[in-house]
Each structure stands twice: as structure tokens, then as C-alpha cells.
Amino acid sequence: MTVTGAVSPIELVASSWANVALYAFELVLCGQYFARPSRPLMIKTGVGIMILADTVCTLAICFEVGLAIVPTQEHFHFVEALAIKIITTYITTAITQLSFCNLYYILTGNKLMSGVLIALISVHLGFSWASGILLLRFPELGPDSGIAFTVNTVGAVTCAATDLVVAVCLGWQFYKMMEDTIPLTRSLVTRIFILSVGSGAICAANTLLMLILLLKGSAGAFPVASELIGLQFPPVFNFLSTIQGRVYALSILANFLLGIPDRRAGQIPTLSFGLQTGVSSVVFRSTSAPSAQNASNLTPDRATFVGTSTLPSNDRRNEVVHLGDPDSGLLHDKADS
């Protein structure tokens, strides 16, 4: 198959297949999330909007691939599909970042840093949507126009900065908590996985790589349009931009589901942090009962440390620490604690 421009049709099809596979996995996780009882309405609404945006984005990607395979001289439809993909992708991005920001505020109570994160989210969302709306309103400009590319670049830079700040803030907070709850003998891969999912580091890595490719290949920033109107752009960027929204959605859904305990008969006694908003987060496990000093260090300013039962005297038994376990029935208002 011949290559037209920077990205071949087979590469476009491959990236769309990867997107559909991740989207299907996202639907599975979403179904598991909504199947749990007592989901907070605000979080359920956000997840619903995110799934709707990803559905529209996936349809736009499939439409792009269809147009790329079928020869046509008209590129306006590509630009319009691209604009829809930009708008929907950054809806998912903003919802994910706001969820991580909310989790950070719950754990730390730091209003100043949370305000900075919200400001960064608003800025990058504004610029990203502006580039999408501009292409949707004036498709004849094309994605290679100076103003469209500049606005999109500013949005990409601020989005990457937001992801990086969120990952550092949450990663540091989780790392401090893991020092007391996860032994050093635990697999390094496990510890890295918990930090990556819980802090949004996977999203940050994906966005930073896209930003590097964007700045390096500044002749164009839009993969499918490069197929038609001669923009030279790395195929890797096309792949990452296609699955970007699904990476965000899977990260936050995995974060929510990892914080939901499995209620089985004979389950080992559990310790939970009851958080006011009912937001779930990652599960931290330890192989021994914490000392009184460590137990006091585990309690964040905005969380209530609640034991469901007395810890066993045998220190070789496991106990689990859950952040924001809304299913445990241990959610308490701070005024009642």
C-alpha cells in the first residue's frame, strides 16, 4: 500500500483498531463501576459525560479512517472530524484531571495548590477547545494555518504541564502514604504500578511524549489531515493522539475501581479511610499490623481513620487500607467524627 504524506492508511487503521480495543475495555470498566452501589452522583455524572465524549470521538476516528481509505479531493470533512476529535478528547482530559485534582484536595486539603491545578485545567481546556471550534467553524483554514496550530500548541503545552503537576503532587502524596503501608520487600513493579495509576503518571507520560513530537515535528500537528494536505508528521504522534482520550478514561476508571474492596466471606479485617466525597482511590496493603505511631501518621487532615474490627494479634496476617471506600458504609462527615 502506498504512503501518502507522513502516515500510511494501514497505520491509520492500526491506530483506530487500538482505539476501539481500548474503548471496549473502557466500557467494561465503566459497567463494573456503575454496577457498584452508592456511587456519588457527581462522579457518576462525570463518568457518563466522559463515556459519551469517548463514544463520539471513536465514531469520528472511524469516520476519518473511512475517508482516508476512500480517495477524495475534499478535505473539509477530515478537518471537521478532526475538530470533533479534539473537542471530545479534551472533555475526557478535563474530567480526568478534575477527578485527580479533587482526590488531591481530599487527601491534603491544600486549597492553594488545588486552585492552581483548576486554573491550569481551565487554561488548557480553553485553548484546546478554541482550536477545535476554530477548525469546526472555519474548516477551509486547515489545521496547518498559523492561528489554529498556535492555539493548539498552547493547549498542548498547558495540558502537559497540568498532567505533570498533578502526577507529581499526587505521586508524592501517595509515596509518603506507601512508606507506612507497603513494605520495602513488596515488588517494585507493584509499587510503580500503584503510583502510576493513582497519580495519573501514565496520562502525563503520554501527553509529554505527544508534546515532544508536536514541537519536534512543528510542520503539522494533525495526523489524518497530514494524509490529505501534505503535512509531514510522525506516525507515533498519530497513534498517541488517537488513543489519548482512552488513556485518560482508563486511568481514572482504574483508579476508581482499585479503591473498591472485594467483599468476600471470611475477608481479613479491613481498615478504611472514610472520605467526605466518597471518591475511590488506590488500595494500599501491608503485611503487618501498623504500630500506634504509624497508624496516626496514616491519617490525612481531611480523612477519618476507621477500623472495622480489632486487628489480629498474628502480625503475619494481612490487612488492607482503602482510600475513600464508599461501599464500606464507613463514610462520616467530619463534624460527626
PDB file of N, CA and C in Angstrom, residues 266-332:
ATOM      1  N   GLY A 266     -15.287 -14.351  55.073  1.00  0.00           N
ATOM      2  CA  GLY A 266     -14.025 -14.620  55.731  1.00  0.00           C
ATOM      3  C   GLY A 266     -12.939 -13.655  55.348  1.00  0.00           C
ATOM      4  N   GLN A 267     -13.313 -12.483  54.882  1.00  0.00           N
ATOM      5  CA  GLN A 267     -12.315 -11.492  54.475  1.00  0.00           C
ATOM      6  C   GLN A 267     -11.534 -11.025  55.690  1.00  0.00           C
ATOM      7  N   ILE A 268     -10.284 -10.808  55.511  1.00  0.00           N
ATOM      8  CA  ILE A 268      -9.433 -10.322  56.582  1.00  0.00           C
ATOM      9  C   ILE A 268      -9.906  -8.949  57.014  1.00  0.00           C
ATOM     10  N   PRO A 269      -9.857  -8.624  58.310  1.00  0.00           N
ATOM     11  CA  PRO A 269     -10.329  -7.320  58.774  1.00  0.00           C
ATOM     12  C   PRO A 269      -9.719  -6.180  57.984  1.00  0.00           C
ATOM     13  N   THR A 270     -10.521  -5.155  57.761  1.00  0.00           N
ATOM     14  CA  THR A 270     -10.152  -4.054  56.878  1.00  0.00           C
ATOM     15  C   THR A 270     -10.101  -2.737  57.623  1.00  0.00           C
ATOM     16  N   LEU A 271      -9.151  -1.914  57.234  1.00  0.00           N
ATOM     17  CA  LEU A 271      -9.088  -0.545  57.720  1.00  0.00           C
ATOM     18  C   LEU A 271      -9.398   0.373  56.565  1.00  0.00           C
ATOM     19  N   SER A 272     -10.215   1.380  56.790  1.00  0.00           N
ATOM     20  CA  SER A 272     -10.629   2.252  55.697  1.00  0.00           C
ATOM     21  C   SER A 272     -10.456   3.700  56.076  1.00  0.00           C
ATOM     22  N   PHE A 273     -10.153   4.497  55.075  1.00  0.00           N
ATOM     23  CA  PHE A 273     -10.227   5.941  55.226  1.00  0.00           C
ATOM     24  C   PHE A 273     -11.578   6.375  54.692  1.00  0.00           C
ATOM     25  N   GLY A 274     -12.451   6.906  55.537  1.00  0.00           N
ATOM     26  CA  GLY A 274     -13.735   7.397  55.060  1.00  0.00           C
ATOM     27  C   GLY A 274     -13.586   8.827  54.603  1.00  0.00           C
ATOM     28  N   LEU A 275     -13.748   9.069  53.311  1.00  0.00           N
ATOM     29  CA  LEU A 275     -13.567  10.396  52.756  1.00  0.00           C
ATOM     30  C   LEU A 275     -14.911  11.036  52.500  1.00  0.00           C
ATOM     31  N   GLN A 276     -14.996  12.347  52.676  1.00  0.00           N
ATOM     32  CA  GLN A 276     -16.267  13.035  52.644  1.00  0.00           C
ATOM     33  C   GLN A 276     -16.950  12.956  51.290  1.00  0.00           C
ATOM     34  N   THR A 277     -16.187  12.896  50.213  1.00  0.00           N
ATOM     35  CA  THR A 277     -16.796  12.922  48.891  1.00  0.00           C
ATOM     36  C   THR A 277     -17.106  11.538  48.353  1.00  0.00           C
ATOM     37  N   GLY A 278     -16.612  10.511  49.003  1.00  0.00           N
ATOM     38  CA  GLY A 278     -16.864   9.164  48.516  1.00  0.00           C
ATOM     39  C   GLY A 278     -16.081   8.811  47.276  1.00  0.00           C
ATOM     40  N   VAL A 279     -14.959   9.479  47.016  1.00  0.00           N
ATOM     41  CA  VAL A 279     -14.147   9.178  45.846  1.00  0.00           C
ATOM     42  C   VAL A 279     -13.223   8.026  46.173  1.00  0.00           C
ATOM     43  N   SER A 280     -13.126   7.047  45.275  1.00  0.00           N
ATOM     44  CA  SER A 280     -12.261   5.903  45.499  1.00  0.00           C
ATOM     45  C   SER A 280     -10.866   6.202  45.005  1.00  0.00           C
ATOM     46  N   SER A 281      -9.898   5.485  45.557  1.00  0.00           N
ATOM     47  CA  SER A 281      -8.538   5.612  45.087  1.00  0.00           C
ATOM     48  C   SER A 281      -7.860   4.260  45.203  1.00  0.00           C
ATOM     49  N   VAL A 282      -6.547   4.273  45.101  1.00  0.00           N
ATOM     50  CA  VAL A 282      -5.810   3.029  45.044  1.00  0.00           C
ATOM     51  C   VAL A 282      -5.842   2.309  46.376  1.00  0.00           C
ATOM     52  N   VAL A 283      -5.549   1.004  46.320  1.00  0.00           N
ATOM     53  CA  VAL A 283      -5.524   0.162  47.510  1.00  0.00           C
ATOM     54  C   VAL A 283      -4.086   0.003  47.957  1.00  0.00           C
ATOM     55  N   PHE A 284      -3.819   0.269  49.227  1.00  0.00           N
ATOM     56  CA  PHE A 284      -2.501   0.062  49.797  1.00  0.00           C
ATOM     57  C   PHE A 284      -2.576  -1.127  50.749  1.00  0.00           C
ATOM     58  N   ARG A 285      -1.617  -2.034  50.667  1.00  0.00           N
ATOM     59  CA  ARG A 285      -1.625  -3.214  51.520  1.00  0.00           C
ATOM     60  C   ARG A 285      -0.322  -3.285  52.307  1.00  0.00           C
ATOM     61  N   SER A 286      -0.399  -3.821  53.501  1.00  0.00           N
ATOM     62  CA  SER A 286       0.800  -4.075  54.282  1.00  0.00           C
ATOM     63  C   SER A 286       0.751  -5.478  54.842  1.00  0.00           C
ATOM     64  N   THR A 287       1.910  -6.040  55.178  1.00  0.00           N
ATOM     65  CA  THR A 287       1.970  -7.420  55.640  1.00  0.00           C
ATOM     66  C   THR A 287       2.041  -7.523  57.148  1.00  0.00           C
ATOM     67  N   SER A 288       1.963  -6.414  57.866  1.00  0.00           N
ATOM     68  CA  SER A 288       1.963  -6.468  59.321  1.00  0.00           C
ATOM     69  C   SER A 288       1.101  -5.361  59.860  1.00  0.00           C
ATOM     70  N   ALA A 289       0.619  -5.551  61.077  1.00  0.00           N
ATOM     71  CA  ALA A 289      -0.219  -4.541  61.696  1.00  0.00           C
ATOM     72  C   ALA A 289       0.609  -3.317  61.999  1.00  0.00           C
ATOM     73  N   PRO A 290       0.161  -2.113  61.675  1.00  0.00           N
ATOM     74  CA  PRO A 290       0.944  -0.911  61.919  1.00  0.00           C
ATOM     75  C   PRO A 290       1.004  -0.599  63.395  1.00  0.00           C
ATOM     76  N   SER A 291       2.114   0.015  63.780  1.00  0.00           N
ATOM     77  CA  SER A 291       2.235   0.458  65.163  1.00  0.00           C
ATOM     78  C   SER A 291       1.323   1.641  65.404  1.00  0.00           C
ATOM     79  N   ALA A 292       1.178   1.990  66.692  1.00  0.00           N
ATOM     80  CA  ALA A 292       0.305   3.123  67.021  1.00  0.00           C
ATOM     81  C   ALA A 292       0.823   4.405  66.404  1.00  0.00           C
ATOM     82  N   GLN A 293       2.152   4.551  66.345  1.00  0.00           N
ATOM     83  CA  GLN A 293       2.722   5.766  65.766  1.00  0.00           C
ATOM     84  C   GLN A 293       2.477   5.828  64.275  1.00  0.00           C
ATOM     85  N   ASN A 294       2.668   4.685  63.567  1.00  0.00           N
ATOM     86  CA  ASN A 294       2.435   4.673  62.130  1.00  0.00           C
ATOM     87  C   ASN A 294       0.973   4.864  61.798  1.00  0.00           C
ATOM     88  N   ALA A 295       0.094   4.273  62.620  1.00  0.00           N
ATOM     89  CA  ALA A 295      -1.333   4.429  62.360  1.00  0.00           C
ATOM     90  C   ALA A 295      -1.747   5.874  62.443  1.00  0.00           C
ATOM     91  N   SER A 296      -1.160   6.611  63.376  1.00  0.00           N
ATOM     92  CA  SER A 296      -1.502   8.030  63.481  1.00  0.00           C
ATOM     93  C   SER A 296      -0.953   8.814  62.322  1.00  0.00           C
ATOM     94  N   ASN A 297       0.201   8.375  61.776  1.00  0.00           N
ATOM     95  CA  ASN A 297       0.782   9.084  60.635  1.00  0.00           C
ATOM     96  C   ASN A 297       0.003   8.856  59.362  1.00  0.00           C
ATOM     97  N   LEU A 298      -0.782   7.771  59.318  1.00  0.00           N
ATOM     98  CA  LEU A 298      -1.525   7.459  58.109  1.00  0.00           C
ATOM     99  C   LEU A 298      -2.763   8.294  57.942  1.00  0.00           C
ATOM    100  N   THR A 299      -3.150   9.048  58.954  1.00  0.00           N
ATOM    101  CA  THR A 299      -4.420   9.759  58.912  1.00  0.00           C
ATOM    102  C   THR A 299      -4.247  11.132  58.300  1.00  0.00           C
ATOM    103  N   PRO A 300      -4.790  11.393  57.092  1.00  0.00           N
ATOM    104  CA  PRO A 300      -4.721  12.728  56.493  1.00  0.00           C
ATOM    105  C   PRO A 300      -5.590  13.701  57.261  1.00  0.00           C
ATOM    106  N   ASP A 301      -5.371  14.986  57.011  1.00  0.00           N
ATOM    107  CA  ASP A 301      -6.122  16.013  57.712  1.00  0.00           C
ATOM    108  C   ASP A 301      -7.598  15.943  57.396  1.00  0.00           C
ATOM    109  N   ARG A 302      -7.942  15.522  56.181  1.00  0.00           N
ATOM    110  CA  ARG A 302      -9.335  15.557  55.759  1.00  0.00           C
ATOM    111  C   ARG A 302      -9.954  14.165  55.687  1.00  0.00           C
ATOM    112  N   ALA A 303      -9.366  13.204  56.378  1.00  0.00           N
ATOM    113  CA  ALA A 303      -9.903  11.858  56.353  1.00  0.00           C
ATOM    114  C   ALA A 303     -10.112  11.348  57.767  1.00  0.00           C
ATOM    115  N   THR A 304     -11.059  10.459  57.945  1.00  0.00           N
ATOM    116  CA  THR A 304     -11.347   9.860  59.229  1.00  0.00           C
ATOM    117  C   THR A 304     -10.881   8.418  59.202  1.00  0.00           C
ATOM    118  N   PHE A 305      -9.981   8.043  60.097  1.00  0.00           N
ATOM    119  CA  PHE A 305      -9.433   6.701  60.139  1.00  0.00           C
ATOM    120  C   PHE A 305     -10.365   5.831  60.953  1.00  0.00           C
ATOM    121  N   VAL A 306     -10.917   4.804  60.333  1.00  0.00           N
ATOM    122  CA  VAL A 306     -11.930   3.981  60.980  1.00  0.00           C
ATOM    123  C   VAL A 306     -11.535   2.525  60.878  1.00  0.00           C
ATOM    124  N   GLY A 307     -11.529   1.779  61.975  1.00  0.00           N
ATOM    125  CA  GLY A 307     -11.245   0.354  61.961  1.00  0.00           C
ATOM    126  C   GLY A 307     -12.536  -0.428  62.015  1.00  0.00           C
ATOM    127  N   THR A 308     -12.686  -1.385  61.103  1.00  0.00           N
ATOM    128  CA  THR A 308     -13.919  -2.169  61.092  1.00  0.00           C
ATOM    129  C   THR A 308     -13.912  -3.237  62.172  1.00  0.00           C
ATOM    130  N   SER A 309     -12.736  -3.635  62.627  1.00  0.00           N
ATOM    131  CA  SER A 309     -12.651  -4.618  63.702  1.00  0.00           C
ATOM    132  C   SER A 309     -11.266  -4.562  64.295  1.00  0.00           C
ATOM    133  N   THR A 310     -11.066  -5.282  65.394  1.00  0.00           N
ATOM    134  CA  THR A 310      -9.764  -5.290  66.041  1.00  0.00           C
ATOM    135  C   THR A 310      -8.769  -6.047  65.180  1.00  0.00           C
ATOM    136  N   LEU A 311      -7.570  -5.496  65.050  1.00  0.00           N
ATOM    137  CA  LEU A 311      -6.563  -6.168  64.250  1.00  0.00           C
ATOM    138  C   LEU A 311      -6.147  -7.469  64.914  1.00  0.00           C
ATOM    139  N   PRO A 312      -5.868  -8.528  64.164  1.00  0.00           N
ATOM    140  CA  PRO A 312      -5.457  -9.795  64.753  1.00  0.00           C
ATOM    141  C   PRO A 312      -4.091  -9.677  65.397  1.00  0.00           C
ATOM    142  N   SER A 313      -3.856 -10.497  66.428  1.00  0.00           N
ATOM    143  CA  SER A 313      -2.578 -10.454  67.126  1.00  0.00           C
ATOM    144  C   SER A 313      -1.460 -11.047  66.287  1.00  0.00           C
ATOM    145  N   ASN A 314      -1.819 -11.936  65.369  1.00  0.00           N
ATOM    146  CA  ASN A 314      -0.814 -12.534  64.500  1.00  0.00           C
ATOM    147  C   ASN A 314      -0.378 -11.517  63.463  1.00  0.00           C
ATOM    148  N   ASP A 315       0.874 -11.046  63.560  1.00  0.00           N
ATOM    149  CA  ASP A 315       1.312  -9.964  62.688  1.00  0.00           C
ATOM    150  C   ASP A 315       1.615 -10.445  61.277  1.00  0.00           C
ATOM    151  N   ARG A 316       1.461 -11.726  60.985  1.00  0.00           N
ATOM    152  CA  ARG A 316       1.704 -12.213  59.640  1.00  0.00           C
ATOM    153  C   ARG A 316       0.460 -12.161  58.784  1.00  0.00           C
ATOM    154  N   ARG A 317      -0.675 -11.834  59.392  1.00  0.00           N
ATOM    155  CA  ARG A 317      -1.896 -11.725  58.607  1.00  0.00           C
ATOM    156  C   ARG A 317      -1.948 -10.372  57.930  1.00  0.00           C
ATOM    157  N   ASN A 318      -2.628 -10.333  56.811  1.00  0.00           N
ATOM    158  CA  ASN A 318      -2.696  -9.109  56.020  1.00  0.00           C
ATOM    159  C   ASN A 318      -3.832  -8.237  56.482  1.00  0.00           C
ATOM    160  N   GLU A 319      -3.657  -6.965  56.360  1.00  0.00           N
ATOM    161  CA  GLU A 319      -4.750  -6.026  56.491  1.00  0.00           C
ATOM    162  C   GLU A 319      -4.659  -5.033  55.362  1.00  0.00           C
ATOM    163  N   VAL A 320      -5.799  -4.476  54.981  1.00  0.00           N
ATOM    164  CA  VAL A 320      -5.904  -3.655  53.784  1.00  0.00           C
ATOM    165  C   VAL A 320      -6.308  -2.257  54.160  1.00  0.00           C
ATOM    166  N   VAL A 321      -5.723  -1.287  53.503  1.00  0.00           N
ATOM    167  CA  VAL A 321      -6.096   0.107  53.688  1.00  0.00           C
ATOM    168  C   VAL A 321      -6.734   0.603  52.412  1.00  0.00           C
ATOM    169  N   HIS A 322      -7.965   1.091  52.484  1.00  0.00           N
ATOM    170  CA  HIS A 322      -8.684   1.603  51.322  1.00  0.00           C
ATOM    171  C   HIS A 322      -8.860   3.103  51.475  1.00  0.00           C
ATOM    172  N   LEU A 323      -8.641   3.806  50.406  1.00  0.00           N
ATOM    173  CA  LEU A 323      -8.893   5.240  50.394  1.00  0.00           C
ATOM    174  C   LEU A 323     -10.251   5.490  49.790  1.00  0.00           C
ATOM    175  N   GLY A 324     -11.140   6.137  50.567  1.00  0.00           N
ATOM    176  CA  GLY A 324     -12.439   6.514  50.032  1.00  0.00           C
ATOM    177  C   GLY A 324     -13.251   5.326  49.612  1.00  0.00           C
ATOM    178  N   ASP A 325     -13.556   4.435  50.517  1.00  0.00           N
ATOM    179  CA  ASP A 325     -14.325   3.241  50.213  1.00  0.00           C
ATOM    180  C   ASP A 325     -15.794   3.513  50.446  1.00  0.00           C
ATOM    181  N   PRO A 326     -16.557   3.914  49.429  1.00  0.00           N
ATOM    182  CA  PRO A 326     -17.952   4.271  49.632  1.00  0.00           C
ATOM    183  C   PRO A 326     -18.840   3.073  49.882  1.00  0.00           C
ATOM    184  N   ASP A 327     -18.345   1.840  49.571  1.00  0.00           N
ATOM    185  CA  ASP A 327     -19.165   0.658  49.780  1.00  0.00           C
ATOM    186  C   ASP A 327     -19.088   0.143  51.209  1.00  0.00           C
ATOM    187  N   SER A 328     -18.128   0.622  51.972  1.00  0.00           N
ATOM    188  CA  SER A 328     -17.917   0.055  53.284  1.00  0.00           C
ATOM    189  C   SER A 328     -18.913   0.551  54.310  1.00  0.00           C
ATOM    190  N   GLY A 329     -19.650   1.599  53.969  1.00  0.00           N
ATOM    191  CA  GLY A 329     -20.601   2.142  54.920  1.00  0.00           C
ATOM    192  C   GLY A 329     -19.938   2.903  56.032  1.00  0.00           C
ATOM    193  N   LEU A 330     -18.669   3.307  55.822  1.00  0.00           N
ATOM    194  CA  LEU A 330     -17.920   3.970  56.873  1.00  0.00           C
ATOM    195  C   LEU A 330     -17.701   5.439  56.592  1.00  0.00           C
ATOM    196  N   LEU A 331     -18.445   5.988  55.633  1.00  0.00           N
ATOM    197  CA  LEU A 331     -18.284   7.390  55.319  1.00  0.00           C
ATOM    198  C   LEU A 331     -18.873   8.221  56.438  1.00  0.00           C
ATOM    199  N   HIS A 332     -18.108   9.168  56.916  1.00  0.00           N
ATOM    200  CA  HIS A 332     -18.557  10.008  58.012  1.00  0.00           C
ATOM    201  C   HIS A 332     -18.302  11.460  57.671  1.00  0.00           C
TER     202      HIS A 332
END
